[in-house]
Amino acid sequence: MEVRIPIQHYRKLVRRHSKEYIISFAEPRRVISHVTGRNLVFVTRESGIPLLGHAAFGLIDRGTNLIQVRCVTGCNLNCIFCSVDEGRRSKTRATDYIVEPEYLVEKLREVAEFKGMGVEAHIDGQGEPTLYPYMEELLEGISKIKQVSVISMQTNGTLLDEERINMLEKYVTRINLSINALDERKASRLAGIKYPLQKVIEVAKMIAESKMDLLIAPVWVPGYNDDEMERIIQFALEIGAGKRYPPLGIQKYIPYRYGRKLKKVMNFREFYSRLAKWEEEYGVKLILTPEDFGMEKRPRIPQPIRKGERFKARLIAEGRMYGEKLAIVRDRVVTVRSRKRVGEFAAFEIVRAHDGIFLAEEL
Ligand code: SF4
């Protein structure tokens, strides 16, 4: 028997869809994201898909007071350096996920109660979080969790405007905004599409003027935006980014196994020595530590699955990448590399169980 996500959940999604995240029914039970053109799985409590165990949706606990909250996958950009190969041109991602806000808040509350006071809920993801049509409901729910003292969010800023910034300001402490170049041609080359640079510059200024903190987080991609880093530092300082937190979080391009790969990669020594030089020149902290963000170690949510364990379970949904399916084991979602179809049973062995994210190979 094929396990299907009840159609009423999709109907609910359609009723509440936003213009930024338009979906359509390709077939009676097949929903696709218009942003990426991929199948979209709606993760609700009723779907039975747990919110712990996957890197693309739900919650990730890496043993600190910061919990990553992943509400949606998919991106409106196609950055040439993207570590998760996102956007319409992705060659590896087969499926997108969207999580029901009430379900996500309920699970976050459970995790936050375990962690104790002073939790940071960090909304990020394999994609662009502002595509999520239920952002206000999600933020309102998170803001009512008493253990959560900081809500932060990552965004490329391209979908924000004054109205949405006013909404975010009610709940969000800090926005990490990625701007990779202040030259339109370079910015578009990096984004893989025509990039709305002027709009994002205005968005950055509006955030800096709001109650929220702004951290500008460019990815330094050697050969593409070397000359842009100093311009971005000057811009961040000029507009008043970084009130309580550092104004900049320059990241080094790192080629990941399933991300987009470029030929030129800078070594860490060179990267940090350039940051140290600019720190001195501009009087701004650029080499950041977790303490700069109030991060501290906290006990992890106990993991009920160990590497090497073997299970047999039904495959309940398509996986994030081609050749992957999802299964449920001990209230965790497990990615299974399997040739079987959704609805069939598979025997598998856990080959990776790191940070509460589980990967299995079919036996
Ligand atoms: S904005 Fe982020 S998620 Fe989207 S394509 Fe660029 S790097 Fe990837």
CSV table of C-alpha atoms and ligand atoms in Angstrom, one decimal:
chain,number,residue,atom,x,y,z
A,1,MET,CA,0.0,0.0,0.0
A,2,GLU,CA,1.4,3.4,-0.9
A,3,VAL,CA,1.6,5.8,2.0
A,4,ARG,CA,0.2,9.2,0.8
A,5,ILE,CA,0.1,12.5,2.5
A,6,PRO,CA,-3.6,13.3,3.0
A,7,ILE,CA,-4.8,15.6,0.3
A,8,GLN,CA,-6.5,18.0,2.8
A,9,HIS,CA,-3.0,19.1,3.9
A,10,TYR,CA,-2.3,20.3,0.4
A,11,ARG,CA,-5.7,21.9,0.2
A,12,LYS,CA,-4.8,23.8,3.4
A,13,LEU,CA,-1.6,24.9,1.9
A,14,VAL,CA,-3.3,26.1,-1.3
A,15,ARG,CA,-5.9,28.1,0.7
A,16,ARG,CA,-3.0,29.9,2.5
A,17,HIS,CA,-0.5,30.2,-0.3
A,18,SER,CA,1.4,33.4,-0.8
A,19,LYS,CA,2.3,35.0,-4.0
A,20,GLU,CA,6.0,34.2,-3.4
A,21,TYR,CA,5.4,30.6,-3.0
A,22,ILE,CA,2.9,29.6,-5.5
A,23,ILE,CA,2.2,25.9,-5.8
A,24,SER,CA,0.1,23.9,-8.2
A,25,PHE,CA,-1.5,20.5,-8.5
A,26,ALA,CA,0.3,18.8,-11.4
A,27,GLU,CA,-1.8,15.7,-10.7
A,28,PRO,CA,-4.4,15.1,-8.0
A,29,ARG,CA,-1.8,14.1,-5.4
A,30,ARG,CA,1.3,15.7,-6.9
A,31,VAL,CA,2.2,19.2,-5.8
A,32,ILE,CA,5.1,21.1,-7.3
A,33,SER,CA,6.9,24.2,-6.2
A,34,HIS,CA,6.8,26.9,-8.9
A,35,VAL,CA,10.0,28.3,-7.5
A,36,THR,CA,12.1,25.2,-8.2
A,37,GLY,CA,9.8,23.0,-10.3
A,38,ARG,CA,10.3,20.1,-7.9
A,39,ASN,CA,7.8,17.9,-6.1
A,40,LEU,CA,6.8,19.5,-2.8
A,41,VAL,CA,6.1,17.4,0.3
A,42,PHE,CA,4.0,19.1,3.0
A,43,VAL,CA,5.3,17.9,6.4
A,44,THR,CA,2.4,18.0,8.9
A,45,ARG,CA,1.8,16.2,12.2
A,46,GLU,CA,-0.7,14.1,10.3
A,47,SER,CA,1.8,13.1,7.6
A,48,GLY,CA,3.7,11.3,10.4
A,49,ILE,CA,7.0,12.6,9.2
A,50,PRO,CA,9.1,13.5,12.3
A,51,LEU,CA,10.9,16.9,12.6
A,52,LEU,CA,14.2,15.5,13.9
A,53,GLY,CA,16.6,13.6,11.8
A,54,HIS,CA,16.8,15.4,8.4
A,55,ALA,CA,19.1,18.2,7.3
A,56,ALA,CA,16.7,19.9,5.0
A,57,PHE,CA,13.6,20.4,7.2
A,58,GLY,CA,12.5,20.4,10.8
A,59,LEU,CA,15.0,21.1,13.6
A,60,ILE,CA,18.7,20.5,14.0
A,61,ASP,CA,20.4,20.4,17.4
A,62,ARG,CA,24.2,20.5,17.2
A,63,GLY,CA,24.7,20.4,21.0
A,64,THR,CA,24.5,24.1,21.7
A,65,ASN,CA,21.8,26.6,22.8
A,66,LEU,CA,21.2,27.4,19.1
A,67,ILE,CA,18.5,25.3,17.3
A,68,GLN,CA,18.3,25.5,13.5
A,69,VAL,CA,14.7,25.8,12.4
A,70,ARG,CA,14.2,24.7,8.8
A,71,CYS,CA,10.7,25.5,7.5
A,72,VAL,CA,11.1,25.3,3.7
A,73,THR,CA,13.5,24.2,1.0
A,74,GLY,CA,14.0,25.7,-2.4
A,75,CYS,CA,15.6,28.9,-3.5
A,76,ASN,CA,14.8,31.7,-6.0
A,77,LEU,CA,18.5,32.2,-6.7
A,78,ASN,CA,21.0,29.8,-8.3
A,79,CYS,CA,24.3,30.8,-6.8
A,80,ILE,CA,27.3,29.3,-8.6
A,81,PHE,CA,28.9,28.4,-5.2
A,82,CYS,CA,25.8,27.1,-3.4
A,83,SER,CA,26.7,24.5,-0.8
A,84,VAL,CA,23.3,22.8,-1.2
A,85,ASP,CA,23.0,23.0,-5.0
A,86,GLU,CA,19.8,25.0,-4.7
A,87,GLY,CA,17.6,26.8,-7.2
A,88,ARG,CA,15.9,25.8,-10.4
A,89,ARG,CA,19.2,24.7,-12.0
A,90,SER,CA,19.9,22.1,-9.2
A,91,LYS,CA,21.1,18.8,-10.6
A,92,THR,CA,21.0,16.9,-7.3
A,93,ARG,CA,17.9,18.0,-5.4
A,94,ALA,CA,14.8,16.0,-6.3
A,95,THR,CA,12.2,17.1,-3.7
A,96,ASP,CA,11.2,20.2,-1.7
A,97,TYR,CA,9.6,20.2,1.7
A,98,ILE,CA,7.4,22.7,3.5
A,99,VAL,CA,6.6,22.3,7.2
A,100,GLU,CA,3.3,23.2,8.9
A,101,PRO,CA,4.1,26.1,11.2
A,102,GLU,CA,2.1,24.8,14.2
A,103,TYR,CA,3.8,21.4,14.0
A,104,LEU,CA,7.3,23.1,13.9
A,105,VAL,CA,6.5,25.4,16.8
A,106,GLU,CA,5.2,22.5,18.9
A,107,LYS,CA,8.4,20.5,18.3
A,108,LEU,CA,10.6,23.5,18.9
A,109,ARG,CA,8.9,24.1,22.2
A,110,GLU,CA,9.7,20.5,23.3
A,111,VAL,CA,13.4,20.9,22.3
A,112,ALA,CA,13.6,24.3,23.9
A,113,GLU,CA,12.2,23.0,27.2
A,114,PHE,CA,14.9,20.3,27.2
A,115,LYS,CA,17.6,22.9,26.5
A,116,GLY,CA,16.6,25.4,29.1
A,117,MET,CA,16.5,29.2,29.1
A,118,GLY,CA,18.5,31.3,26.6
A,119,VAL,CA,17.8,29.4,23.4
A,120,GLU,CA,18.4,31.0,20.0
A,121,ALA,CA,16.0,29.8,17.3
A,122,HIS,CA,17.9,30.3,14.0
A,123,ILE,CA,15.7,30.1,10.9
A,124,ASP,CA,17.9,28.9,8.0
A,125,GLY,CA,17.7,26.1,5.6
A,126,GLN,CA,18.6,24.5,2.4
A,127,GLY,CA,17.1,27.4,0.4
A,128,GLU,CA,15.6,30.8,1.1
A,129,PRO,CA,13.5,30.9,4.3
A,130,THR,CA,11.5,34.0,3.2
A,131,LEU,CA,9.8,31.8,0.6
A,132,TYR,CA,7.9,30.3,3.5
A,133,PRO,CA,4.3,31.5,3.3
A,134,TYR,CA,3.6,31.1,7.0
A,135,MET,CA,6.5,33.1,8.3
A,136,GLU,CA,4.4,35.3,10.6
A,137,GLU,CA,2.6,32.4,12.2
A,138,LEU,CA,5.9,30.6,12.7
A,139,LEU,CA,7.5,33.7,14.3
A,140,GLU,CA,4.6,34.4,16.5
A,141,GLY,CA,4.5,30.8,17.7
A,142,ILE,CA,8.3,30.8,18.4
A,143,SER,CA,8.1,34.2,20.2
A,144,LYS,CA,5.7,32.6,22.8
A,145,ILE,CA,8.2,29.9,23.8
A,146,LYS,CA,9.7,31.2,27.0
A,147,GLN,CA,13.1,29.5,26.7
A,148,VAL,CA,13.7,31.3,23.3
A,149,SER,CA,15.4,34.6,23.9
A,150,VAL,CA,16.7,35.2,20.4
A,151,ILE,CA,15.2,34.6,17.0
A,152,SER,CA,17.6,35.0,14.1
A,153,MET,CA,17.1,34.4,10.4
A,154,GLN,CA,19.2,33.9,7.3
A,155,THR,CA,18.1,35.4,4.0
A,156,ASN,CA,19.3,36.5,0.6
A,157,GLY,CA,17.0,39.5,1.0
A,158,THR,CA,15.6,39.5,-2.5
A,159,LEU,CA,12.0,38.8,-1.5
A,160,LEU,CA,11.9,41.3,1.4
A,161,ASP,CA,10.2,44.7,1.2
A,162,GLU,CA,9.1,47.4,3.7
A,163,GLU,CA,6.0,45.6,4.7
A,164,ARG,CA,7.7,42.3,5.4
A,165,ILE,CA,10.5,43.9,7.2
A,166,ASN,CA,7.9,45.6,9.5
A,167,MET,CA,6.4,42.2,10.2
A,168,LEU,CA,9.9,40.6,10.9
A,169,GLU,CA,10.8,43.5,13.2
A,170,LYS,CA,8.1,42.4,15.6
A,171,TYR,CA,9.8,39.1,16.3
A,172,VAL,CA,13.3,38.8,14.9
A,173,THR,CA,16.5,39.9,16.8
A,174,ARG,CA,19.0,39.5,14.0
A,175,ILE,CA,18.9,39.1,10.2
A,176,ASN,CA,21.9,37.5,8.5
A,177,LEU,CA,21.8,39.0,5.0
A,178,SER,CA,23.9,37.6,2.2
A,179,ILE,CA,25.3,40.2,-0.1
A,180,ASN,CA,28.2,38.9,-2.2
A,181,ALA,CA,29.0,41.9,-4.4
A,182,LEU,CA,28.1,45.5,-4.7
A,183,ASP,CA,28.8,45.5,-8.5
A,184,GLU,CA,25.6,44.4,-10.3
A,185,ARG,CA,27.4,42.3,-13.0
A,186,LYS,CA,29.4,40.4,-10.4
A,187,ALA,CA,26.4,40.0,-8.1
A,188,SER,CA,24.4,38.5,-11.0
A,189,ARG,CA,27.2,36.2,-12.0
A,190,LEU,CA,27.5,34.9,-8.5
A,191,ALA,CA,23.7,34.5,-8.0
A,192,GLY,CA,23.3,32.7,-11.3
A,193,ILE,CA,20.4,34.9,-12.3
A,194,LYS,CA,19.8,38.7,-12.9
A,195,TYR,CA,20.3,39.9,-9.3
A,196,PRO,CA,18.2,42.8,-7.9
A,197,LEU,CA,21.1,44.6,-6.3
A,198,GLN,CA,19.5,48.0,-5.7
A,199,LYS,CA,16.5,46.3,-4.0
A,200,VAL,CA,18.8,44.3,-1.7
A,201,ILE,CA,20.8,47.4,-0.9
A,202,GLU,CA,17.6,49.2,0.1
A,203,VAL,CA,16.5,46.1,2.1
A,204,ALA,CA,19.9,46.2,4.0
A,205,LYS,CA,19.4,49.9,4.9
A,206,MET,CA,15.8,49.3,6.1
A,207,ILE,CA,16.9,46.4,8.3
A,208,ALA,CA,19.8,48.5,9.7
A,209,GLU,CA,17.4,51.3,10.6
A,210,SER,CA,14.9,48.9,12.2
A,211,LYS,CA,15.0,47.5,15.7
A,212,MET,CA,16.6,44.3,14.3
A,213,ASP,CA,20.3,43.7,14.1
A,214,LEU,CA,21.9,43.3,10.7
A,215,LEU,CA,24.8,41.0,10.0
A,216,ILE,CA,26.0,41.1,6.4
A,217,ALA,CA,27.3,37.7,5.4
A,218,PRO,CA,29.1,37.6,2.0
A,219,VAL,CA,30.7,34.4,0.7
A,220,TRP,CA,34.1,35.2,-0.6
A,221,VAL,CA,34.5,33.3,-3.9
A,222,PRO,CA,38.1,33.7,-5.2
A,223,GLY,CA,38.3,34.9,-8.7
A,224,TYR,CA,34.7,36.3,-8.6
A,225,ASN,CA,34.4,38.8,-5.8
A,226,ASP,CA,37.9,39.4,-4.3
A,227,ASP,CA,37.6,43.2,-4.8
A,228,GLU,CA,34.1,43.3,-3.3
A,229,MET,CA,35.0,42.3,0.2
A,230,GLU,CA,36.4,45.7,1.2
A,231,ARG,CA,33.5,47.5,-0.5
A,232,ILE,CA,31.0,45.3,1.5
A,233,ILE,CA,32.9,46.0,4.8
A,234,GLN,CA,32.7,49.8,4.1
A,235,PHE,CA,29.0,49.5,3.2
A,236,ALA,CA,28.1,47.5,6.3
A,237,LEU,CA,29.8,50.1,8.5
A,238,GLU,CA,28.3,53.0,6.7
A,239,ILE,CA,24.7,51.8,7.0
A,240,GLY,CA,25.1,50.9,10.7
A,241,ALA,CA,25.0,47.1,10.6
A,242,GLY,CA,25.8,45.3,13.9
A,243,LYS,CA,24.3,46.8,17.0
A,244,ARG,CA,24.6,44.0,19.5
A,245,TYR,CA,26.3,41.5,17.2
A,246,PRO,CA,29.2,41.9,14.8
A,247,PRO,CA,28.2,43.7,11.5
A,248,LEU,CA,29.9,41.2,9.2
A,249,GLY,CA,30.3,37.5,8.9
A,250,ILE,CA,32.5,37.0,5.8
A,251,GLN,CA,32.5,33.3,4.9
A,252,LYS,CA,35.0,31.4,2.8
A,253,TYR,CA,33.8,29.5,-0.2
A,254,ILE,CA,34.1,25.8,0.6
A,255,PRO,CA,33.3,23.1,-2.0
A,256,TYR,CA,30.9,20.5,-0.5
A,257,ARG,CA,30.3,17.0,-1.8
A,258,TYR,CA,26.8,17.7,-3.0
A,259,GLY,CA,27.2,21.4,-3.5
A,260,ARG,CA,28.3,23.4,-6.6
A,261,LYS,CA,32.0,23.2,-7.2
A,262,LEU,CA,34.3,25.9,-8.5
A,263,LYS,CA,38.0,25.4,-9.4
A,264,LYS,CA,39.6,28.1,-7.3
A,265,VAL,CA,39.6,27.6,-3.5
A,266,MET,CA,41.4,29.8,-1.0
A,267,ASN,CA,43.2,28.2,1.9
A,268,PHE,CA,42.2,29.0,5.5
A,269,ARG,CA,45.6,30.7,6.3
A,270,GLU,CA,45.2,33.2,3.5
A,271,PHE,CA,41.6,33.8,4.4
A,272,TYR,CA,42.2,34.5,8.0
A,273,SER,CA,45.3,36.6,7.4
A,274,ARG,CA,43.2,38.9,5.0
A,275,LEU,CA,40.5,39.1,7.6
A,276,ALA,CA,43.0,40.0,10.3
A,277,LYS,CA,44.5,42.8,8.1
A,278,TRP,CA,41.0,44.3,7.4
A,279,GLU,CA,40.1,44.0,11.1
A,280,GLU,CA,43.0,46.3,11.8
A,281,GLU,CA,42.4,48.6,8.9
A,282,TYR,CA,38.6,49.1,9.5
A,283,GLY,CA,38.5,48.6,13.3
A,284,VAL,CA,35.9,45.9,13.0
A,285,LYS,CA,35.7,42.3,14.2
A,286,LEU,CA,35.8,39.9,11.3
A,287,ILE,CA,37.2,36.7,12.7
A,288,LEU,CA,34.2,35.5,14.6
A,289,THR,CA,33.7,32.9,17.3
A,290,PRO,CA,30.5,31.2,18.6
A,291,GLU,CA,30.7,33.4,21.7
A,292,ASP,CA,30.2,36.5,19.5
A,293,PHE,CA,26.7,35.2,19.1
A,294,GLY,CA,26.1,34.1,22.7
A,295,MET,CA,26.4,30.5,21.7
A,296,GLU,CA,27.3,27.9,24.4
A,297,LYS,CA,27.4,24.2,24.7
A,298,ARG,CA,24.2,22.5,25.9
A,299,PRO,CA,23.3,18.8,26.3
A,300,ARG,CA,22.0,17.3,23.0
A,301,ILE,CA,18.5,15.8,22.6
A,302,PRO,CA,19.2,12.1,23.2
A,303,GLN,CA,19.7,10.2,20.0
A,304,PRO,CA,17.7,6.9,19.8
A,305,ILE,CA,19.6,5.6,16.7
A,306,ARG,CA,23.2,4.5,16.4
A,307,LYS,CA,25.5,4.1,13.4
A,308,GLY,CA,25.6,0.4,12.4
A,309,GLU,CA,22.1,-0.4,13.6
A,310,ARG,CA,19.8,-2.2,11.1
A,311,PHE,CA,16.1,-1.7,10.6
A,312,LYS,CA,13.2,-2.6,8.3
A,313,ALA,CA,10.7,0.1,7.7
A,314,ARG,CA,8.2,1.4,5.1
A,315,LEU,CA,9.5,4.2,2.8
A,316,ILE,CA,7.0,7.0,3.4
A,317,ALA,CA,8.1,9.8,1.1
A,318,GLU,CA,10.6,10.8,-1.6
A,319,GLY,CA,14.0,11.9,-0.3
A,320,ARG,CA,15.7,15.2,-0.9
A,321,MET,CA,18.1,13.9,-3.5
A,322,TYR,CA,17.7,11.5,-6.3
A,323,GLY,CA,17.9,7.9,-5.1
A,324,GLU,CA,16.8,8.8,-1.6
A,325,LYS,CA,13.6,8.0,0.3
A,326,LEU,CA,12.4,8.8,3.8
A,327,ALA,CA,11.6,6.3,6.5
A,328,ILE,CA,10.6,6.6,10.2
A,329,VAL,CA,12.6,4.9,12.9
A,330,ARG,CA,12.1,5.6,16.7
A,331,ASP,CA,10.4,8.9,16.1
A,332,ARG,CA,13.2,10.1,13.8
A,333,VAL,CA,13.2,10.6,10.1
A,334,VAL,CA,15.9,8.7,8.3
A,335,THR,CA,17.2,9.2,4.8
A,336,VAL,CA,17.5,5.8,3.1
A,337,ARG,CA,19.4,5.4,-0.2
A,338,SER,CA,17.1,2.9,-1.8
A,339,ARG,CA,15.9,1.8,-5.2
A,340,LYS,CA,12.5,0.8,-3.8
A,341,ARG,CA,9.4,2.9,-4.3
A,342,VAL,CA,7.5,5.0,-1.7
A,343,GLY,CA,5.1,2.6,0.1
A,344,GLU,CA,7.4,-0.4,-0.1
A,345,PHE,CA,9.3,-1.8,2.9
A,346,ALA,CA,13.2,-1.7,2.9
A,347,ALA,CA,15.8,-3.2,5.1
A,348,PHE,CA,18.7,-0.7,5.8
A,349,GLU,CA,21.7,0.0,7.9
A,350,ILE,CA,22.5,3.4,9.4
A,351,VAL,CA,25.8,4.6,7.9
A,352,ARG,CA,25.8,8.1,9.3
A,353,ALA,CA,24.4,9.5,12.6
A,354,HIS,CA,25.9,12.9,13.1
A,355,ASP,CA,24.3,15.8,14.9
A,356,GLY,CA,21.0,13.9,15.0
A,357,ILE,CA,20.9,13.6,11.2
A,358,PHE,CA,20.5,10.0,9.9
A,359,LEU,CA,21.6,8.4,6.6
A,360,ALA,CA,21.1,4.8,5.8
A,361,GLU,CA,22.0,2.4,2.9
A,362,GLU,CA,19.6,-0.3,1.8
A,363,LEU,CA,20.9,-3.8,2.6
B,1,SF4,S1,20.8,32.2,-1.9
B,1,SF4,FE1,21.8,30.6,-0.6
B,1,SF4,S2,20.5,28.8,-0.9
B,1,SF4,FE2,19.9,30.2,-2.5
B,1,SF4,S3,21.2,29.5,-4.2
B,1,SF4,FE3,22.3,31.2,-3.1
B,1,SF4,S4,23.7,30.1,-1.7
B,1,SF4,FE4,22.1,28.6,-2.4
